[in-house]
XYZ file of C-alpha atoms in Angstrom:
130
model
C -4.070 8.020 0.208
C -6.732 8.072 -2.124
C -8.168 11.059 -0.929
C -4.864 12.921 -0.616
C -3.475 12.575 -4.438
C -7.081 12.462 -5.377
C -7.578 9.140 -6.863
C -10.543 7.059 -7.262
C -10.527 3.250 -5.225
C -11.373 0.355 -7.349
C -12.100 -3.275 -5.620
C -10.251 -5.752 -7.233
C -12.140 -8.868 -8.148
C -8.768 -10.936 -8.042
C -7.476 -9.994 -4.333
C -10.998 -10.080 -3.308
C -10.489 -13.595 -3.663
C -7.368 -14.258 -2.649
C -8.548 -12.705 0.385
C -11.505 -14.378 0.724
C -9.838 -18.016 0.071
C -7.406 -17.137 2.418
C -9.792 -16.765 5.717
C -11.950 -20.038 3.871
C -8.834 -21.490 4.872
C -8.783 -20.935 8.496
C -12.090 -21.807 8.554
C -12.305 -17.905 9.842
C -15.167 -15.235 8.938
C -14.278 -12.312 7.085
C -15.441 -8.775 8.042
C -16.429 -6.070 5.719
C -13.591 -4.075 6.743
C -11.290 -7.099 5.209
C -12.714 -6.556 1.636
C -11.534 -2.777 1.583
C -7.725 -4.343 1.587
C -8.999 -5.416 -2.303
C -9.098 -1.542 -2.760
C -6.234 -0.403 -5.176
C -6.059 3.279 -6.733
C -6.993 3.855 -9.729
C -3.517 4.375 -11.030
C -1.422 1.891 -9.372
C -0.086 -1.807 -9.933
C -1.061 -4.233 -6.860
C 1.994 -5.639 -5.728
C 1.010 -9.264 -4.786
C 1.369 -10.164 -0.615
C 2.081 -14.151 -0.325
C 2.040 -13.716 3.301
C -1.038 -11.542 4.348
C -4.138 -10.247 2.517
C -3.318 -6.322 2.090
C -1.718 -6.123 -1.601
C 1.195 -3.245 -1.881
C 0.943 -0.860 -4.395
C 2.714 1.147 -6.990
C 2.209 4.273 -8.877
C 4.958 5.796 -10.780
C 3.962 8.764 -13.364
C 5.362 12.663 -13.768
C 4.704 15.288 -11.643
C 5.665 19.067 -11.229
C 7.385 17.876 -14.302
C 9.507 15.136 -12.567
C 9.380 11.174 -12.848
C 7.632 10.677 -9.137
C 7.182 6.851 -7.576
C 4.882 6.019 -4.700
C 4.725 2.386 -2.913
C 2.320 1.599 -0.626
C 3.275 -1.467 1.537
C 1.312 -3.287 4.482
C 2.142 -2.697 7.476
C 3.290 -6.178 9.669
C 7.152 -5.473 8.522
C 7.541 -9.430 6.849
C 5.332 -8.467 5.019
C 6.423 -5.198 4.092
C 9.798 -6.212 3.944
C 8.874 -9.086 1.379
C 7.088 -7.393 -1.080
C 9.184 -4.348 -0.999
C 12.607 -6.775 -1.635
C 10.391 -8.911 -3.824
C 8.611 -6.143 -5.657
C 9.838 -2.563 -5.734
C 13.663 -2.889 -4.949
C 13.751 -4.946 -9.031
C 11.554 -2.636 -10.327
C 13.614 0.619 -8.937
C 17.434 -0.970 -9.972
C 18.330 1.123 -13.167
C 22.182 -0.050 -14.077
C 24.384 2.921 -13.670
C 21.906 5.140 -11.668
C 21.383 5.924 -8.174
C 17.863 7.325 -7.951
C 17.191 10.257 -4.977
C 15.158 8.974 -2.793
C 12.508 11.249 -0.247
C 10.322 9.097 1.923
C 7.616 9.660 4.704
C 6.927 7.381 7.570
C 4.045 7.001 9.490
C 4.224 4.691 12.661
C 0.956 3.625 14.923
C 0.791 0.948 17.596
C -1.089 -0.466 20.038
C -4.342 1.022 18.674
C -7.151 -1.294 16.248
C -6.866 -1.218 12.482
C -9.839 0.890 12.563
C -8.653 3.577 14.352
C -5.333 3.686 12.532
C -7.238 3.736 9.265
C -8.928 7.422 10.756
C -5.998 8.549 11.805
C -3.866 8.075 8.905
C -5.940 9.747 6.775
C -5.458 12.661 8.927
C -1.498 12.150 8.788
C -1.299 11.369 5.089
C -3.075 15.361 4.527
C -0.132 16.844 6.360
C 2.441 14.206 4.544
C 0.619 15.401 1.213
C 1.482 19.029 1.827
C 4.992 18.422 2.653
């Protein structure tokens, strides 16, 4: 996504360790490929996860001269589901409005995070020229 809207990543020091407490817990080892779920563009909020270790986030901002919103939500759906209800649905209720809403969904399964990480950059080009 970063790539696609041309944004810059930044690791955040406070979901690093949040993520890294949370496999200290399990007495598990974290990968490398676990930190880059501390990565938040450079213009977003990180929408806190209380059940997994990916963050959601939000941008909001104009463009082509129009209010625009973006959320970014993990995957596993309780978790998407919980930080969207939790997170975006308060921050989107405007009393007396009903906001248009345009959406893109991109669905993998049954392949490793790593692979779905290559492929959805290649999806999110062809969502970003839509």
């Amino acid at each position: 996504m970063a790539d696609a809207l041309g944004l810059k990543l930044q690791r955040d020091p406070e979901i690093m360790a949040k993520i890294e407490e949370r496999f200290a817990k399990r007495g598990m080892k974290m990968s490398a490929n676990n930190a880059k779920q501390a990565d938040v563009l450079s213009s977003a909020a990180a929408l806190p996860n209380s059940l997994g270790t990916a963050p959601g986030q939000w941008i909001g901002g104009k463009y082509d001269g129009q209010e625009r919103l973006l959320m970014l939500l993990p995957g596993p759906p309780y978790e998407l589901k919980a930080i969207f209800e939790a997170e975006c649905l308060p921050r989107t209720a405007r009393p007396g409005s009903r906001p248009a809403h345009r959406h893109a969904h991109v669905q993998m399964a049954m392949m490793p995070e790593s692979q779905v990480d290559a492929r959805g950059r290649a999806d999110l080009q062809n969502i970003h020229r839509c």
